[in-house]
Coordinates of C-alpha atoms in Angstrom, one line a residue:
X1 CA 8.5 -11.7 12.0
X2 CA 6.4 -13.7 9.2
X3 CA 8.4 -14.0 5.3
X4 CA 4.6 -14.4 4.1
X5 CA 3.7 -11.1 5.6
X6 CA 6.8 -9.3 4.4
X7 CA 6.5 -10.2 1.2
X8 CA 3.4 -9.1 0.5
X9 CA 3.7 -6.0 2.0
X10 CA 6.9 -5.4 0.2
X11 CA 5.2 -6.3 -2.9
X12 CA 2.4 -3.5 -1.3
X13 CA 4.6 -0.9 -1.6
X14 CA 6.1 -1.5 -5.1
X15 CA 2.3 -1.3 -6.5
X16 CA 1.8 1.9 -4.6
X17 CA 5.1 3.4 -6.0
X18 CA 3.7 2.5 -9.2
X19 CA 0.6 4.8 -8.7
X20 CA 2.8 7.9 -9.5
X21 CA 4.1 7.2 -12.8
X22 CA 0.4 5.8 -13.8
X23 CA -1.0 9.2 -12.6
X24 CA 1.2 11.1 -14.6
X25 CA -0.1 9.5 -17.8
X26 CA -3.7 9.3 -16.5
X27 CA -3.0 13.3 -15.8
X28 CA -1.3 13.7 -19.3
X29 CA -3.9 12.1 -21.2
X30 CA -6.7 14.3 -19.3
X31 CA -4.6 17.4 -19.8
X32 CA -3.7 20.1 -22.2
X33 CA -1.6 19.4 -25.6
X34 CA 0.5 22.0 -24.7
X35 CA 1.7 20.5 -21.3
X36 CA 1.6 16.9 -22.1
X37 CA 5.0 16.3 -20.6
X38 CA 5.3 19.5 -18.0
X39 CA 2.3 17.5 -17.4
X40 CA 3.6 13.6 -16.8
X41 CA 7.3 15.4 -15.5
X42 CA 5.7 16.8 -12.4
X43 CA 4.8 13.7 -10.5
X44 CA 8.0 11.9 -11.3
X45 CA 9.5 15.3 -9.6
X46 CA 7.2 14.6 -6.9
X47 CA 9.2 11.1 -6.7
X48 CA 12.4 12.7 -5.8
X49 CA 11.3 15.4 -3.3
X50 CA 8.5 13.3 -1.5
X51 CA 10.3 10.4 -0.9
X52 CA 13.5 12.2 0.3
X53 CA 11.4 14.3 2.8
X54 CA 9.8 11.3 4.0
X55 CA 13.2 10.1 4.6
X56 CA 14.5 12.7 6.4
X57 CA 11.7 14.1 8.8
X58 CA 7.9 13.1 6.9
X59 CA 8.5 9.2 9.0
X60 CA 9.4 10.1 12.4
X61 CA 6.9 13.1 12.2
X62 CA 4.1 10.7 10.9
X63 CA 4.5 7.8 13.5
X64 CA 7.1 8.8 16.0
X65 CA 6.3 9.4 19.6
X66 CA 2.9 9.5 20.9
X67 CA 1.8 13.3 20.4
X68 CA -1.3 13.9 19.9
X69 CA -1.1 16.1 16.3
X70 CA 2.7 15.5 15.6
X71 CA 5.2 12.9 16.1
X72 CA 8.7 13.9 17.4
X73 CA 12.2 13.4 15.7
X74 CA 13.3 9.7 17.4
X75 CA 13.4 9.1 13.5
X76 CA 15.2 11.8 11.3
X77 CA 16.9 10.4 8.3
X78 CA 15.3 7.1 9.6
X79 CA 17.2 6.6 12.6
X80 CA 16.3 4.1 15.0
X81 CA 14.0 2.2 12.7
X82 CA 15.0 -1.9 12.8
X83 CA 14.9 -3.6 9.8
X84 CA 14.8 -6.8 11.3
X85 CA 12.2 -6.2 14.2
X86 CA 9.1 -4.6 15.0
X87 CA 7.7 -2.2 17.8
X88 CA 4.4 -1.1 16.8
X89 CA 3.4 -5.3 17.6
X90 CA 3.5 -6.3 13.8
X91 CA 4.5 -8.9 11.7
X92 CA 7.0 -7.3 9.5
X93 CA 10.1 -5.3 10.9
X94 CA 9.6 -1.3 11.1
X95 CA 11.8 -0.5 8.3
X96 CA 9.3 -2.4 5.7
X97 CA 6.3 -0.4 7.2
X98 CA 8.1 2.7 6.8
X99 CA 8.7 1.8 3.5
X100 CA 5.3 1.2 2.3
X101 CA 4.1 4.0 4.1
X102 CA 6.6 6.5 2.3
X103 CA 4.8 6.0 -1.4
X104 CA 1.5 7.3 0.4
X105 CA 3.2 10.9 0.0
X106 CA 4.0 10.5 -3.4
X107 CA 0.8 10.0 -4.9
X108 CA -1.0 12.2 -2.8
X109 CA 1.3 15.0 -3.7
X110 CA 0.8 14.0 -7.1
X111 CA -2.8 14.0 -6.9
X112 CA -2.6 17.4 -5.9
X113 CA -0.9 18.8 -9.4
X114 CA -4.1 17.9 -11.3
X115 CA -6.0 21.0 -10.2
X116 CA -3.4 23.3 -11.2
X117 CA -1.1 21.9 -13.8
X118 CA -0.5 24.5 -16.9
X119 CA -0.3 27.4 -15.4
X120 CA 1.7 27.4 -11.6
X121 CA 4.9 28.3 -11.8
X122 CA 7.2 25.0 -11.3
X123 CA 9.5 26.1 -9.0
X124 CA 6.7 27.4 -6.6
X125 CA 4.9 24.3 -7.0
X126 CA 8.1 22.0 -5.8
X127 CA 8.4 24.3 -2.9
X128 CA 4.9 24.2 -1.9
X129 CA 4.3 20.3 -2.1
X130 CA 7.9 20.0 -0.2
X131 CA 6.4 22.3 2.4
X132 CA 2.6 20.9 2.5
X133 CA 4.5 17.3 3.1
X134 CA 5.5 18.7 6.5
X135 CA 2.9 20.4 7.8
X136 CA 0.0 18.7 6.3
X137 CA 0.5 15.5 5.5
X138 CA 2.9 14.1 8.5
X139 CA 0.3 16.1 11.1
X140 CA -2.8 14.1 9.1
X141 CA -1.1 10.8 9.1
X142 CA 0.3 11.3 12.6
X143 CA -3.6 12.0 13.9
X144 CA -5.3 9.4 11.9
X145 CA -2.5 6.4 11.5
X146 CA -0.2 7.3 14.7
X147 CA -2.7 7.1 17.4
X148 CA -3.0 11.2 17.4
X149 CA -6.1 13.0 18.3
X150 CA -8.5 11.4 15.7
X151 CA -7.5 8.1 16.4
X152 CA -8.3 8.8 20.0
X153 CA -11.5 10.2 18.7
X154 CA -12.4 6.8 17.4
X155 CA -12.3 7.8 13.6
X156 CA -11.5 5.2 10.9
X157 CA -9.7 5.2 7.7
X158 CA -8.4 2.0 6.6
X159 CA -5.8 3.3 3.8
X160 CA -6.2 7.0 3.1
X161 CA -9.7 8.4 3.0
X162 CA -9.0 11.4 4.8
X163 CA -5.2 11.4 5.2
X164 CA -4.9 10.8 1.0
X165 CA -8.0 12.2 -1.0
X166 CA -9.6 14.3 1.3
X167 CA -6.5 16.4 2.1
X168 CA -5.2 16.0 -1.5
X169 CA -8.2 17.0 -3.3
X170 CA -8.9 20.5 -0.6
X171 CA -5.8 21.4 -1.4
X172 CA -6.2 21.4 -4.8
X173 CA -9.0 23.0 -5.1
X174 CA -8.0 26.1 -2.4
X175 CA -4.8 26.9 -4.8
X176 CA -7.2 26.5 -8.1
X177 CA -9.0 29.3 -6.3
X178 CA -5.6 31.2 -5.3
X179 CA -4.2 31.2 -8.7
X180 CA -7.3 31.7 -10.7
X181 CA -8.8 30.4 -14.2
X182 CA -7.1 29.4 -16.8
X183 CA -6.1 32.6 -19.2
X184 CA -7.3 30.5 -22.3
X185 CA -9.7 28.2 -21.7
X186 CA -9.7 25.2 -24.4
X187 CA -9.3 22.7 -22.6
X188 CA -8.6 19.4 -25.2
X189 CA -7.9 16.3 -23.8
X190 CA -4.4 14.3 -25.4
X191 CA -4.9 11.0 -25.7
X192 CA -7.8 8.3 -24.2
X193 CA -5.0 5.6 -24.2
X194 CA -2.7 7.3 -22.0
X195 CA -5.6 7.8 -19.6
X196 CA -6.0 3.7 -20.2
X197 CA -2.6 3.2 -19.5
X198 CA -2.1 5.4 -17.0
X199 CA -5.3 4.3 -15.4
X200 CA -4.8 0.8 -15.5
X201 CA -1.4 1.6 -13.5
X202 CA -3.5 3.5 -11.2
X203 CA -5.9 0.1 -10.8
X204 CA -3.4 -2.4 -10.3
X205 CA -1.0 -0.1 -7.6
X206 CA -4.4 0.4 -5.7
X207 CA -4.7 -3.1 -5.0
X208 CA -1.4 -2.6 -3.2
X209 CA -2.2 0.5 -1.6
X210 CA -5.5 -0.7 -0.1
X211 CA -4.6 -4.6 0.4
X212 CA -1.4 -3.5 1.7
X213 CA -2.8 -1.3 4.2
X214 CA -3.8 -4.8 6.5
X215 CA -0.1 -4.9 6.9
X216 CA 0.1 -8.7 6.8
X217 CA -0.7 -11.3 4.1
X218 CA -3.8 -12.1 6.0
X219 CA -8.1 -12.2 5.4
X220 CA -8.5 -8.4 6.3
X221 CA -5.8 -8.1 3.4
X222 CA -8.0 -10.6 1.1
X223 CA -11.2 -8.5 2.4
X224 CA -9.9 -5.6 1.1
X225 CA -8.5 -6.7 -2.5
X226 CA -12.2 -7.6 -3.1
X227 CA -14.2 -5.1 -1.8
X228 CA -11.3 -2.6 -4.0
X229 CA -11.7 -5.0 -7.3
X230 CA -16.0 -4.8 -6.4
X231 CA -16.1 -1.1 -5.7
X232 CA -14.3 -0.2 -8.9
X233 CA -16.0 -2.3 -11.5
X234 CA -19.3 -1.0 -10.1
X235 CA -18.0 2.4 -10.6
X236 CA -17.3 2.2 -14.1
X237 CA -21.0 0.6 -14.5
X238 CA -22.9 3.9 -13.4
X239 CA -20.3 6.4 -14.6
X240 CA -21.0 5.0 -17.9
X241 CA -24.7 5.0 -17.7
X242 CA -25.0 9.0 -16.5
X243 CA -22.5 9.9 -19.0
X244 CA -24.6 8.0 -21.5
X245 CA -27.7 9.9 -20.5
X246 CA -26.1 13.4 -19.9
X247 CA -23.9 13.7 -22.7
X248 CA -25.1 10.5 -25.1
X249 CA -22.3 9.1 -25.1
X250 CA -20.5 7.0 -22.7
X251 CA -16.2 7.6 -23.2
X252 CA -12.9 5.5 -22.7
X253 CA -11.9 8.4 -20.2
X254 CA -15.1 8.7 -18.7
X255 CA -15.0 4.9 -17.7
X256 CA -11.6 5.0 -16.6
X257 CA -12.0 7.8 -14.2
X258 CA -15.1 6.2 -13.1
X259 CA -13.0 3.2 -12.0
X260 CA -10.4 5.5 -10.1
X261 CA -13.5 7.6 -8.5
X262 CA -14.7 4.0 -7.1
X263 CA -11.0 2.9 -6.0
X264 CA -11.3 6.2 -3.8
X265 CA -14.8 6.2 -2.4
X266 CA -13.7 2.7 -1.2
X267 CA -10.1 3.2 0.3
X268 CA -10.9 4.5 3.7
X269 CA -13.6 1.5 4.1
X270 CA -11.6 -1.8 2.5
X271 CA -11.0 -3.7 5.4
X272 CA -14.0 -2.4 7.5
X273 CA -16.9 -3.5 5.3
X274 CA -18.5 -6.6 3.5
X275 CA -18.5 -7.2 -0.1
X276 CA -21.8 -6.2 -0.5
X277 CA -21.2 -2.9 0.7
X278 CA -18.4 -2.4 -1.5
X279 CA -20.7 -2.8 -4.2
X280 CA -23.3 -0.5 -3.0
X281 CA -20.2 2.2 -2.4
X282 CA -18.9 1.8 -6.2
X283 CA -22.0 2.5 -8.0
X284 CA -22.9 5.4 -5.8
X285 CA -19.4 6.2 -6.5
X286 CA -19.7 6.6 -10.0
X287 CA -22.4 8.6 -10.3
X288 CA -20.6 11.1 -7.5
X289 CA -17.4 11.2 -9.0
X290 CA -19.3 12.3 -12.6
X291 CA -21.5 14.7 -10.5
X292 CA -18.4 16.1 -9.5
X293 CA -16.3 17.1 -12.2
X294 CA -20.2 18.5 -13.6
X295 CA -22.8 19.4 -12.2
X296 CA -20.5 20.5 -8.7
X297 CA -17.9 22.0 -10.4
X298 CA -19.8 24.1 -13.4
X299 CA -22.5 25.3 -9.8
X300 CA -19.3 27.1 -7.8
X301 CA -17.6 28.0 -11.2
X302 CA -14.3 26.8 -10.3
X303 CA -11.3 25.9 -12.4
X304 CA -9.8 22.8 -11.3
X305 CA -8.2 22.0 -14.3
X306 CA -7.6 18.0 -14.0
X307 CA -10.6 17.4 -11.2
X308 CA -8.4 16.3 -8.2
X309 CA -11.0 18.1 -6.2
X310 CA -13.8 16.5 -7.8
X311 CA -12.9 12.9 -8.1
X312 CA -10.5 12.9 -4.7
X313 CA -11.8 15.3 -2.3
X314 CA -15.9 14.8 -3.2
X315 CA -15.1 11.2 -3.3
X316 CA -12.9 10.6 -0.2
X317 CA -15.2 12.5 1.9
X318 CA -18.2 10.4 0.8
X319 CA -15.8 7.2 1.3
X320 CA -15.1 8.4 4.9
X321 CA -18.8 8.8 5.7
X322 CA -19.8 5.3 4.0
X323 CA -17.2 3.5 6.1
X324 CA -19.7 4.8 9.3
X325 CA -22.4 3.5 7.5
X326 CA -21.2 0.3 6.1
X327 CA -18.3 -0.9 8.7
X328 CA -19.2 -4.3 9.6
X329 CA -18.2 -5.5 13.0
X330 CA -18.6 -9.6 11.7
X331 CA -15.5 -8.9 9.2
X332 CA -13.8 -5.6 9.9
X333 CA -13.7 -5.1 13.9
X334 CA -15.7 -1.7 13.7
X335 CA -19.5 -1.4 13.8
X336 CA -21.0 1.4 11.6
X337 CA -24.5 2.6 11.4
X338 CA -25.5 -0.8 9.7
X339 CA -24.7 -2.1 13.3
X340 CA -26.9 0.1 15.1
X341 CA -23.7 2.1 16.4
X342 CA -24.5 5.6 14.4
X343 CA -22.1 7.6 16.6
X344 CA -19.0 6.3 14.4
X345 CA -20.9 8.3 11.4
X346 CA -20.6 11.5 13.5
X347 CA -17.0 10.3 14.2
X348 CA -16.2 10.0 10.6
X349 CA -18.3 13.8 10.3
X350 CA -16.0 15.6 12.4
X351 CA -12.5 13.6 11.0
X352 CA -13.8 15.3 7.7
X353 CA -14.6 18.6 8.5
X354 CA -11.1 18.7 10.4
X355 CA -9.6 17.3 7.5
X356 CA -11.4 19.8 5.4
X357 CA -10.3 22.7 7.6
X358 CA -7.2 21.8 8.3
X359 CA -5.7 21.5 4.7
X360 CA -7.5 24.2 3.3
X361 CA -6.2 26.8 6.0
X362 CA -2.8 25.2 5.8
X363 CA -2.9 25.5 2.3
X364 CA -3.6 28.9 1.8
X365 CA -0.5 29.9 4.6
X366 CA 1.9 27.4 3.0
X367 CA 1.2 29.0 -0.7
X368 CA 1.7 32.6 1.0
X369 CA 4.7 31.6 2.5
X370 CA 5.9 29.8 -1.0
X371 CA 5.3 32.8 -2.8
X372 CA 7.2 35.0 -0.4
X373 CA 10.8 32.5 -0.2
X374 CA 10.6 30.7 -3.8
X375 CA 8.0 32.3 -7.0
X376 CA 4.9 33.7 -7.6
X377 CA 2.3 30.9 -8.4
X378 CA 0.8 31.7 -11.3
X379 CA 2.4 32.1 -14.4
X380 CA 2.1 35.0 -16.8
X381 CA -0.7 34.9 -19.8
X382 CA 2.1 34.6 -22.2
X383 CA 3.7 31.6 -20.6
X384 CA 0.5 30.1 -20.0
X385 CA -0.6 30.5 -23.6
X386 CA 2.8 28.9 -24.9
X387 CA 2.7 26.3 -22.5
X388 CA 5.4 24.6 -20.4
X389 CA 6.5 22.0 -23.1
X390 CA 7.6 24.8 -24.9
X391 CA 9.2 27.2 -21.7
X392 CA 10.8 24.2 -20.6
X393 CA 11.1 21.0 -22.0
X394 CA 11.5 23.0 -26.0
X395 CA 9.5 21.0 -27.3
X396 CA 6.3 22.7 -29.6
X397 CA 3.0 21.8 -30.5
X398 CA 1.9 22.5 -33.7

């Protein structure tokens, strides 16, 4: 065991914890007057249930046993995890990498609530996300971080391309299509200081969720940290500059998003690629993440009311097939396109589309299933109108 390595990734998994609460008021400033804080309570609520389903069955389905889509239950309620050694040949005990692995769930859940916030029933959407934490996410982390079947395949994804944003953002945007528009659509934005603040929470946890992800206070953990600080900045450069020239204006949320669509492009490729890369990855990132919450999403007609789809799932999947292009044997261990080794691009392709698939189908069941044991999804027109600040929380907006 290394204190250096502990430390730091103990110090990892506080910043990723961190993520949540930012999200909410990076959601809340995005969203709807009348939800502001239906809209901020959700992912704290998301806290409480993810991190107590982690505990109990999400860890040992995620990384116990060696099955090839599923773990097996060596693990409930964290049994047999040593918090003073390790036997997945690290640095740190198991205990602290279960621990930082735990607030993955959070925020991804979280993520999830931006395409439908305002107008799915609550109680429906706690069932559903306590559900989708078991059969999505601990399969996806299983098969990508646990050596299932895409690890076998040779598919990379250094802190959550697929297993975060990809699956996040599909399932987003498959119960936006389940539950429908929004009855009224005036969709004015809070406040541009909570989407700062929130943001800005969002930046600093992500240096712990990607730098964390090397697992030890070490160069691939340094590697990442720039190429995450890199990738962001040139984000916010070119989502500024098209907003500038689409809508003539470039705005304090516009930026700020721009930063969180480079933060995701670059996740599943931090420790694989070089600086320079990173770079490259950010400023195409900006102008995706805009393209997606625009031009993408006013084409199919969608309502995904916050742009989780847009910003996570457009974005993650791009990240994923920019880590075949970009990964650099010389600093990450992995040689991508840019290497002359173009079959980890097609490895990266199919990790997608079976990410894609397997959310989106799994989605769908998992919100039949919610809707036959807890709610109906949607809300009524009159609730929706009124909002859930006033249902709930009795609180009015004027």
């Amino acid at each position: 065991m290394n204190s250096g390595d502990l430390a730091w990734v103990l110090v990892s998994a506080a910043l990723v914890w961190v993520m949540t609460p930012g999200l909410a008021l990076f959601y809340g400033g995005l969203g709807e007057r009348r939800n502001l804080l239906h809209t901020m309570f959700i992912p704290v609520m998301i806290i409480g249930i993810a991190s107590l389903v982690w505990f109990v069955v999400g860890y040992t389905l995620s990384f116990g046993g060696s099955g090839n889509v599923i773990g097996n239950f060596k693990h409930l309620f964290l049994t047999n995890v040593s918090f003073t050694h390790s036997t997945k040949d690290l640095t740190i005990p198991d205990g602290a990498f279960a621990l930082f692995q735990g607030m993955f769930p959070i925020i991804t859940a979280a993520i999830i609530t931006g395409s439908v916030i305002g107008r799915v029933r609550i109680k429906a959407l706690l069932v559903f996300i306590a559900l989708w934490l078991i059969f999505i996410y601990s399969p996806l982390a299983h098969m990508v971080w646990g050596g299932g079947f895409l690890a076998q395949l040779g598919a990379i994804d250094f802190a959550g391309g697929t297993v975060v944003h990809i699956s996040s953002g599909v399932t987003g945007l498959v119960l936006a299509l389940m539950i429908g528009h929004r009855h009224i659509d005036k969709h004015i934005p809070v406040r541009p200081s909570y989407v700062l603040i929130g943001g800005a929470l969002l930046w600093v946890g992500w240096f712990g969720f990607n730098s964390g992800s090397a697992l030890a206070a070490n160069g691939t953990a340094v590697l990442a940290l720039v190429n995450t600080w890199l990738a962001s900045a040139a984000a916010v450069l070119t989502w500024g500059l098209v907003e500038y020239k689409y809508h003539g204006r470039a705005t304090l949320s516009g930026i700020t998003s721009g930063g969180v669509a480079g933060l995701v492009v670059i996740t599943p490729a931090a420790g694989f690629v070089a600086p320079r890369a990173a770079v490259v990855m950010g400023l195409l990132a900006g102008f995706i993440g805009f393209a997606g919450i625009t031009f993408v999403k006013n084409s199919f007609g969608y309502d995904d009311t916050l742009d989780a789809f847009g910003i996570h799932g457009i974005g993650g999947a791009v990240g994923a097939i920019l880590t075949g292009v970009f990964a650099d044997k010389s600093v990450g261990g992995f040689a991508g396109l840019i290497n002359g080794n173009i079959s980890l691009v097609g490895k990266q392709l199919v990790a997608i589309l079976f990410t894609i698939a397997f959310a989106a189908i799994g989605t769908y069941v998992l919100a039949k299933i919610t809707e036959l044991i807890a709610a109906p999804l949607r809300l009524t027109a009159d609730e929706e109108a009124e909002g859930y600040d006033a249902i709930m929380h009795d609180l009015t907006v004027e």
